Amino acid sequence: MASVPLKVTLLTLHDCHLCDQARGVIGRLGRERPVVVEETAWDSAEGQLLVQRDGIPFAPAVYIDGSFFAYGRISEGALRRRLGKRDGARRWLPWHRLP
């Protein structure tokens, strides 16, 4: 398990099914590692600053440790791969295993 908490910023809208999906992905990660989640409303001043700066067309948007990761439907696999790189983990595929 990673010792440094993962800081996730989730840019959301009210009544947004993709935002709910992103919360689920982040929640599953939170059961495996320390995660600090900050939700920012799309229509807040801070939210609009992020939307304009990063050219985000629709919610949700996810930031990892302050860096833009993705918007829209969040891929759990892509997020796990990104975190593996962040943590310095190697990705081992089945054919790399010794018999």
mmCIF file of N, CA and C in Angstrom:
data_model
loop_
_atom_site.group_PDB
_atom_site.id
_atom_site.type_symbol
_atom_site.label_atom_id
_atom_site.label_comp_id
_atom_site.label_asym_id
_atom_site.label_seq_id
_atom_site.Cartn_x
_atom_site.Cartn_y
_atom_site.Cartn_z
ATOM 1 N N MET A 1 0.837 -1.177 0.000
ATOM 2 C CA MET A 1 0.000 0.000 0.000
ATOM 3 C C MET A 1 0.882 1.241 0.000
ATOM 4 N N ALA A 2 0.504 2.263 -0.734
ATOM 5 C CA ALA A 2 1.267 3.502 -0.802
ATOM 6 C C ALA A 2 1.178 4.222 0.538
ATOM 7 N N SER A 3 2.285 4.823 0.975
ATOM 8 C CA SER A 3 2.277 5.504 2.262
ATOM 9 C C SER A 3 1.907 6.978 2.120
ATOM 10 N N VAL A 4 2.209 7.586 0.994
ATOM 11 C CA VAL A 4 1.883 8.992 0.772
ATOM 12 C C VAL A 4 0.444 9.077 0.273
ATOM 13 N N PRO A 5 -0.412 9.842 0.967
ATOM 14 C CA PRO A 5 -1.802 9.939 0.512
ATOM 15 C C PRO A 5 -1.893 10.530 -0.892
ATOM 16 N N LEU A 6 -2.802 9.994 -1.648
ATOM 17 C CA LEU A 6 -3.081 10.471 -2.989
ATOM 18 C C LEU A 6 -4.078 11.610 -2.873
ATOM 19 N N LYS A 7 -3.751 12.777 -3.433
ATOM 20 C CA LYS A 7 -4.681 13.906 -3.409
ATOM 21 C C LYS A 7 -5.438 13.925 -4.729
ATOM 22 N N VAL A 8 -6.754 13.750 -4.647
ATOM 23 C CA VAL A 8 -7.610 13.743 -5.826
ATOM 24 C C VAL A 8 -8.561 14.928 -5.736
ATOM 25 N N THR A 9 -8.580 15.727 -6.788
ATOM 26 C CA THR A 9 -9.564 16.800 -6.902
ATOM 27 C C THR A 9 -10.556 16.372 -7.962
ATOM 28 N N LEU A 10 -11.831 16.405 -7.604
ATOM 29 C CA LEU A 10 -12.900 15.988 -8.503
ATOM 30 C C LEU A 10 -13.762 17.205 -8.807
ATOM 31 N N LEU A 11 -13.782 17.604 -10.062
ATOM 32 C CA LEU A 11 -14.573 18.742 -10.526
ATOM 33 C C LEU A 11 -15.927 18.199 -10.961
ATOM 34 N N THR A 12 -17.000 18.596 -10.266
ATOM 35 C CA THR A 12 -18.297 17.952 -10.449
ATOM 36 C C THR A 12 -19.441 18.926 -10.713
ATOM 37 N N LEU A 13 -20.520 18.365 -11.217
ATOM 38 C CA LEU A 13 -21.804 19.052 -11.388
ATOM 39 C C LEU A 13 -22.864 18.322 -10.572
ATOM 40 N N HIS A 14 -23.904 19.035 -10.194
ATOM 41 C CA HIS A 14 -25.042 18.427 -9.505
ATOM 42 C C HIS A 14 -25.799 17.539 -10.491
ATOM 43 N N ASP A 15 -26.286 16.389 -10.031
ATOM 44 C CA ASP A 15 -27.046 15.446 -10.869
ATOM 45 C C ASP A 15 -26.270 14.996 -12.105
ATOM 46 N N CYS A 16 -25.039 14.591 -11.898
ATOM 47 C CA CYS A 16 -24.151 14.191 -12.998
ATOM 48 C C CYS A 16 -23.823 12.705 -12.827
ATOM 49 N N HIS A 17 -24.350 11.852 -13.719
ATOM 50 C CA HIS A 17 -24.105 10.409 -13.571
ATOM 51 C C HIS A 17 -22.639 10.045 -13.780
ATOM 52 N N LEU A 18 -21.924 10.766 -14.631
ATOM 53 C CA LEU A 18 -20.496 10.485 -14.804
ATOM 54 C C LEU A 18 -19.703 10.897 -13.560
ATOM 55 N N CYS A 19 -20.188 11.916 -12.850
ATOM 56 C CA CYS A 19 -19.550 12.310 -11.590
ATOM 57 C C CYS A 19 -19.723 11.199 -10.554
ATOM 58 N N ASP A 20 -20.917 10.599 -10.530
ATOM 59 C CA ASP A 20 -21.155 9.469 -9.619
ATOM 60 C C ASP A 20 -20.248 8.291 -9.965
ATOM 61 N N GLN A 21 -20.058 8.039 -11.254
ATOM 62 C CA GLN A 21 -19.176 6.956 -11.700
ATOM 63 C C GLN A 21 -17.739 7.233 -11.251
ATOM 64 N N ALA A 22 -17.285 8.485 -11.386
ATOM 65 C CA ALA A 22 -15.928 8.856 -10.965
ATOM 66 C C ALA A 22 -15.764 8.692 -9.457
ATOM 67 N N ARG A 23 -16.782 9.075 -8.693
ATOM 68 C CA ARG A 23 -16.727 8.885 -7.233
ATOM 69 C C ARG A 23 -16.571 7.403 -6.889
ATOM 70 N N GLY A 24 -17.256 6.544 -7.638
ATOM 71 C CA GLY A 24 -17.144 5.104 -7.403
ATOM 72 C C GLY A 24 -15.740 4.586 -7.659
ATOM 73 N N VAL A 25 -15.132 5.023 -8.756
ATOM 74 C CA VAL A 25 -13.757 4.618 -9.089
ATOM 75 C C VAL A 25 -12.806 5.074 -7.988
ATOM 76 N N ILE A 26 -12.930 6.328 -7.589
ATOM 77 C CA ILE A 26 -12.048 6.876 -6.553
ATOM 78 C C ILE A 26 -12.310 6.190 -5.213
ATOM 79 N N GLY A 27 -13.566 5.886 -4.929
ATOM 80 C CA GLY A 27 -13.910 5.183 -3.691
ATOM 81 C C GLY A 27 -13.280 3.804 -3.617
ATOM 82 N N ARG A 28 -13.261 3.081 -4.743
ATOM 83 C CA ARG A 28 -12.621 1.754 -4.759
ATOM 84 C C ARG A 28 -11.123 1.884 -4.505
ATOM 85 N N LEU A 29 -10.504 2.897 -5.075
ATOM 86 C CA LEU A 29 -9.076 3.116 -4.814
ATOM 87 C C LEU A 29 -8.839 3.442 -3.345
ATOM 88 N N GLY A 30 -9.777 4.184 -2.759
ATOM 89 C CA GLY A 30 -9.653 4.578 -1.360
ATOM 90 C C GLY A 30 -9.702 3.415 -0.392
ATOM 91 N N ARG A 31 -10.226 2.280 -0.831
ATOM 92 C CA ARG A 31 -10.222 1.080 0.019
ATOM 93 C C ARG A 31 -8.866 0.376 -0.019
ATOM 94 N N GLU A 32 -8.009 0.768 -0.964
ATOM 95 C CA GLU A 32 -6.715 0.104 -1.141
ATOM 96 C C GLU A 32 -5.523 0.961 -0.737
ATOM 97 N N ARG A 33 -5.725 2.265 -0.656
ATOM 98 C CA ARG A 33 -4.607 3.179 -0.398
ATOM 99 C C ARG A 33 -5.160 4.451 0.214
ATOM 100 N N PRO A 34 -4.318 5.240 0.891
ATOM 101 C CA PRO A 34 -4.803 6.504 1.452
ATOM 102 C C PRO A 34 -5.115 7.507 0.335
ATOM 103 N N VAL A 35 -6.329 8.025 0.347
ATOM 104 C CA VAL A 35 -6.769 8.991 -0.660
ATOM 105 C C VAL A 35 -7.448 10.159 0.049
ATOM 106 N N VAL A 36 -7.067 11.368 -0.332
ATOM 107 C CA VAL A 36 -7.731 12.576 0.143
ATOM 108 C C VAL A 36 -8.468 13.152 -1.056
ATOM 109 N N VAL A 37 -9.801 13.233 -0.958
ATOM 110 C CA VAL A 37 -10.623 13.703 -2.073
ATOM 111 C C VAL A 37 -11.172 15.081 -1.754
ATOM 112 N N GLU A 38 -11.011 15.985 -2.704
ATOM 113 C CA GLU A 38 -11.585 17.323 -2.605
ATOM 114 C C GLU A 38 -12.509 17.502 -3.803
ATOM 115 N N GLU A 39 -13.770 17.774 -3.546
ATOM 116 C CA GLU A 39 -14.705 18.028 -4.642
ATOM 117 C C GLU A 39 -14.828 19.529 -4.843
ATOM 118 N N THR A 40 -14.789 19.927 -6.100
ATOM 119 C CA THR A 40 -14.945 21.325 -6.480
ATOM 120 C C THR A 40 -16.119 21.414 -7.437
ATOM 121 N N ALA A 41 -17.032 22.341 -7.173
ATOM 122 C CA ALA A 41 -18.200 22.507 -8.035
ATOM 123 C C ALA A 41 -17.788 23.124 -9.367
ATOM 124 N N TRP A 42 -18.324 22.577 -10.444
ATOM 125 C CA TRP A 42 -18.057 23.051 -11.802
ATOM 126 C C TRP A 42 -18.324 24.547 -11.921
ATOM 127 N N ASP A 43 -19.426 25.007 -11.319
ATOM 128 C CA ASP A 43 -19.830 26.403 -11.480
ATOM 129 C C ASP A 43 -19.255 27.344 -10.423
ATOM 130 N N SER A 44 -18.355 26.860 -9.572
ATOM 131 C CA SER A 44 -17.686 27.732 -8.601
ATOM 132 C C SER A 44 -16.578 28.513 -9.307
ATOM 133 N N ALA A 45 -16.081 29.556 -8.654
ATOM 134 C CA ALA A 45 -14.992 30.355 -9.230
ATOM 135 C C ALA A 45 -13.760 29.478 -9.472
ATOM 136 N N GLU A 46 -13.425 28.643 -8.497
ATOM 137 C CA GLU A 46 -12.268 27.750 -8.642
ATOM 138 C C GLU A 46 -12.501 26.739 -9.763
ATOM 139 N N GLY A 47 -13.721 26.207 -9.829
ATOM 140 C CA GLY A 47 -14.060 25.250 -10.878
ATOM 141 C C GLY A 47 -13.951 25.863 -12.258
ATOM 142 N N GLN A 48 -14.473 27.058 -12.426
ATOM 143 C CA GLN A 48 -14.411 27.725 -13.725
ATOM 144 C C GLN A 48 -12.981 28.071 -14.123
ATOM 145 N N LEU A 49 -12.147 28.379 -13.140
ATOM 146 C CA LEU A 49 -10.729 28.621 -13.425
ATOM 147 C C LEU A 49 -10.086 27.363 -14.009
ATOM 148 N N LEU A 50 -10.374 26.204 -13.419
ATOM 149 C CA LEU A 50 -9.829 24.938 -13.929
ATOM 150 C C LEU A 50 -10.387 24.620 -15.313
ATOM 151 N N VAL A 51 -11.691 24.832 -15.504
ATOM 152 C CA VAL A 51 -12.332 24.573 -16.799
ATOM 153 C C VAL A 51 -11.669 25.398 -17.893
ATOM 154 N N GLN A 52 -11.483 26.681 -17.638
ATOM 155 C CA GLN A 52 -10.874 27.569 -18.634
ATOM 156 C C GLN A 52 -9.399 27.236 -18.859
ATOM 157 N N ARG A 53 -8.672 27.035 -17.781
ATOM 158 C CA ARG A 53 -7.230 26.778 -17.889
ATOM 159 C C ARG A 53 -6.930 25.496 -18.656
ATOM 160 N N ASP A 54 -7.711 24.434 -18.373
ATOM 161 C CA ASP A 54 -7.411 23.125 -18.945
ATOM 162 C C ASP A 54 -8.315 22.743 -20.112
ATOM 163 N N GLY A 55 -9.235 23.621 -20.486
ATOM 164 C CA GLY A 55 -10.095 23.360 -21.638
ATOM 165 C C GLY A 55 -11.000 22.156 -21.459
ATOM 166 N N ILE A 56 -11.576 22.008 -20.287
ATOM 167 C CA ILE A 56 -12.421 20.851 -19.988
ATOM 168 C C ILE A 56 -13.817 21.094 -20.554
ATOM 169 N N PRO A 57 -14.281 20.236 -21.471
ATOM 170 C CA PRO A 57 -15.583 20.476 -22.092
ATOM 171 C C PRO A 57 -16.788 20.065 -21.244
ATOM 172 N N PHE A 58 -16.632 19.046 -20.377
ATOM 173 C CA PHE A 58 -17.758 18.627 -19.539
ATOM 174 C C PHE A 58 -17.252 17.865 -18.318
ATOM 175 N N ALA A 59 -18.135 17.771 -17.330
ATOM 176 C CA ALA A 59 -17.799 17.127 -16.058
ATOM 177 C C ALA A 59 -17.949 15.608 -16.175
ATOM 178 N N PRO A 60 -17.285 14.914 -15.276
ATOM 179 C CA PRO A 60 -16.375 15.393 -14.248
ATOM 180 C C PRO A 60 -14.959 15.536 -14.795
ATOM 181 N N ALA A 61 -14.126 16.172 -14.021
ATOM 182 C CA ALA A 61 -12.694 16.208 -14.316
ATOM 183 C C ALA A 61 -11.972 15.735 -13.061
ATOM 184 N N VAL A 62 -10.888 15.018 -13.261
ATOM 185 C CA VAL A 62 -10.118 14.470 -12.146
ATOM 186 C C VAL A 62 -8.691 14.995 -12.231
ATOM 187 N N TYR A 63 -8.211 15.458 -11.093
ATOM 188 C CA TYR A 63 -6.828 15.916 -10.947
ATOM 189 C C TYR A 63 -6.160 15.029 -9.910
ATOM 190 N N ILE A 64 -4.943 14.604 -10.207
ATOM 191 C CA ILE A 64 -4.160 13.778 -9.298
ATOM 192 C C ILE A 64 -2.979 14.612 -8.828
ATOM 193 N N ASP A 65 -2.908 14.830 -7.526
ATOM 194 C CA ASP A 65 -1.840 15.651 -6.945
ATOM 195 C C ASP A 65 -1.704 16.985 -7.678
ATOM 196 N N GLY A 66 -2.837 17.580 -8.055
ATOM 197 C CA GLY A 66 -2.849 18.891 -8.697
ATOM 198 C C GLY A 66 -2.675 18.886 -10.199
ATOM 199 N N SER A 67 -2.396 17.728 -10.799
ATOM 200 C CA SER A 67 -2.206 17.636 -12.249
ATOM 201 C C SER A 67 -3.447 17.041 -12.901
ATOM 202 N N PHE A 68 -3.879 17.633 -14.009
ATOM 203 C CA PHE A 68 -5.045 17.140 -14.730
ATOM 204 C C PHE A 68 -4.818 15.696 -15.153
ATOM 205 N N PHE A 69 -5.827 14.843 -14.912
ATOM 206 C CA PHE A 69 -5.754 13.445 -15.323
ATOM 207 C C PHE A 69 -6.720 13.153 -16.466
ATOM 208 N N ALA A 70 -8.012 13.424 -16.268
ATOM 209 C CA ALA A 70 -9.005 13.066 -17.282
ATOM 210 C C ALA A 70 -10.317 13.776 -16.995
ATOM 211 N N TYR A 71 -11.196 13.744 -17.998
ATOM 212 C CA TYR A 71 -12.560 14.232 -17.806
ATOM 213 C C TYR A 71 -13.521 13.226 -18.434
ATOM 214 N N GLY A 72 -14.807 13.359 -18.086
ATOM 215 C CA GLY A 72 -15.817 12.447 -18.626
ATOM 216 C C GLY A 72 -15.818 11.127 -17.879
ATOM 217 N N ARG A 73 -16.044 10.032 -18.608
ATOM 218 C CA ARG A 73 -16.059 8.705 -17.977
ATOM 219 C C ARG A 73 -14.624 8.352 -17.596
ATOM 220 N N ILE A 74 -14.402 8.144 -16.314
ATOM 221 C CA ILE A 74 -13.055 7.898 -15.800
ATOM 222 C C ILE A 74 -12.766 6.399 -15.853
ATOM 223 N N SER A 75 -11.678 6.047 -16.516
ATOM 224 C CA SER A 75 -11.268 4.651 -16.638
ATOM 225 C C SER A 75 -10.484 4.234 -15.393
ATOM 226 N N GLU A 76 -11.009 3.246 -14.691
ATOM 227 C CA GLU A 76 -10.314 2.756 -13.504
ATOM 228 C C GLU A 76 -8.953 2.169 -13.873
ATOM 229 N N GLY A 77 -8.886 1.452 -14.987
ATOM 230 C CA GLY A 77 -7.614 0.876 -15.425
ATOM 231 C C GLY A 77 -6.579 1.942 -15.736
ATOM 232 N N ALA A 78 -6.989 2.983 -16.454
ATOM 233 C CA ALA A 78 -6.054 4.069 -16.786
ATOM 234 C C ALA A 78 -5.589 4.779 -15.522
ATOM 235 N N LEU A 79 -6.492 4.973 -14.579
ATOM 236 C CA LEU A 79 -6.118 5.622 -13.324
ATOM 237 C C LEU A 79 -5.127 4.755 -12.552
ATOM 238 N N ARG A 80 -5.366 3.450 -12.513
ATOM 239 C CA ARG A 80 -4.435 2.556 -11.814
ATOM 240 C C ARG A 80 -3.055 2.550 -12.489
ATOM 241 N N ARG A 81 -3.032 2.581 -13.824
ATOM 242 C CA ARG A 81 -1.737 2.634 -14.525
ATOM 243 C C ARG A 81 -1.004 3.928 -14.194
ATOM 244 N N ARG A 82 -1.719 5.035 -14.171
ATOM 245 C CA ARG A 82 -1.110 6.325 -13.839
ATOM 246 C C ARG A 82 -0.544 6.299 -12.423
ATOM 247 N N LEU A 83 -1.287 5.721 -11.498
ATOM 248 C CA LEU A 83 -0.818 5.657 -10.118
ATOM 249 C C LEU A 83 0.363 4.709 -9.978
ATOM 250 N N GLY A 84 0.399 3.661 -10.776
ATOM 251 C CA GLY A 84 1.549 2.763 -10.770
ATOM 252 C C GLY A 84 2.813 3.498 -11.175
ATOM 253 N N LYS A 85 2.699 4.360 -12.171
ATOM 254 C CA LYS A 85 3.848 5.169 -12.592
ATOM 255 C C LYS A 85 4.223 6.155 -11.496
ATOM 256 N N ARG A 86 3.211 6.742 -10.866
ATOM 257 C CA ARG A 86 3.453 7.705 -9.787
ATOM 258 C C ARG A 86 4.189 7.033 -8.636
ATOM 259 N N ASP A 87 3.810 5.808 -8.325
ATOM 260 C CA ASP A 87 4.394 5.087 -7.198
ATOM 261 C C ASP A 87 5.676 4.346 -7.568
ATOM 262 N N GLY A 88 6.036 4.350 -8.850
ATOM 263 C CA GLY A 88 7.237 3.651 -9.282
ATOM 264 C C GLY A 88 7.050 2.151 -9.392
ATOM 265 N N ALA A 89 5.806 1.699 -9.435
ATOM 266 C CA ALA A 89 5.530 0.258 -9.526
ATOM 267 C C ALA A 89 5.763 -0.233 -10.948
ATOM 268 N N ARG A 90 6.111 -1.489 -11.075
ATOM 269 C CA ARG A 90 6.252 -2.123 -12.385
ATOM 270 C C ARG A 90 4.985 -2.890 -12.682
ATOM 271 N N ARG A 91 4.621 -2.882 -13.923
ATOM 272 C CA ARG A 91 3.443 -3.644 -14.343
ATOM 273 C C ARG A 91 3.929 -4.978 -14.889
ATOM 274 N N TRP A 92 3.548 -6.054 -14.208
ATOM 275 C CA TRP A 92 3.955 -7.383 -14.638
ATOM 276 C C TRP A 92 2.793 -8.049 -15.343
ATOM 277 N N LEU A 93 3.047 -8.506 -16.540
ATOM 278 C CA LEU A 93 2.037 -9.221 -17.307
ATOM 279 C C LEU A 93 2.207 -10.717 -17.064
ATOM 280 N N PRO A 94 1.163 -11.514 -17.271
ATOM 281 C CA PRO A 94 1.225 -12.946 -16.949
ATOM 282 C C PRO A 94 2.409 -13.674 -17.572
ATOM 283 N N TRP A 95 2.815 -13.307 -18.779
ATOM 284 C CA TRP A 95 3.905 -14.046 -19.422
ATOM 285 C C TRP A 95 5.278 -13.679 -18.860
ATOM 286 N N HIS A 96 5.331 -12.728 -17.934
ATOM 287 C CA HIS A 96 6.588 -12.402 -17.268
ATOM 288 C C HIS A 96 6.831 -13.281 -16.047
ATOM 289 N N ARG A 97 5.827 -14.019 -15.648
ATOM 290 C CA ARG A 97 5.955 -14.859 -14.456
ATOM 291 C C ARG A 97 6.719 -16.139 -14.789
ATOM 292 N N LEU A 98 7.519 -16.547 -13.853
ATOM 293 C CA LEU A 98 8.233 -17.809 -14.026
ATOM 294 C C LEU A 98 7.292 -18.961 -13.698
ATOM 295 N N PRO A 99 7.488 -20.114 -14.362
ATOM 296 C CA PRO A 99 6.605 -21.263 -14.079
ATOM 297 C C PRO A 99 6.761 -21.776 -12.665
#
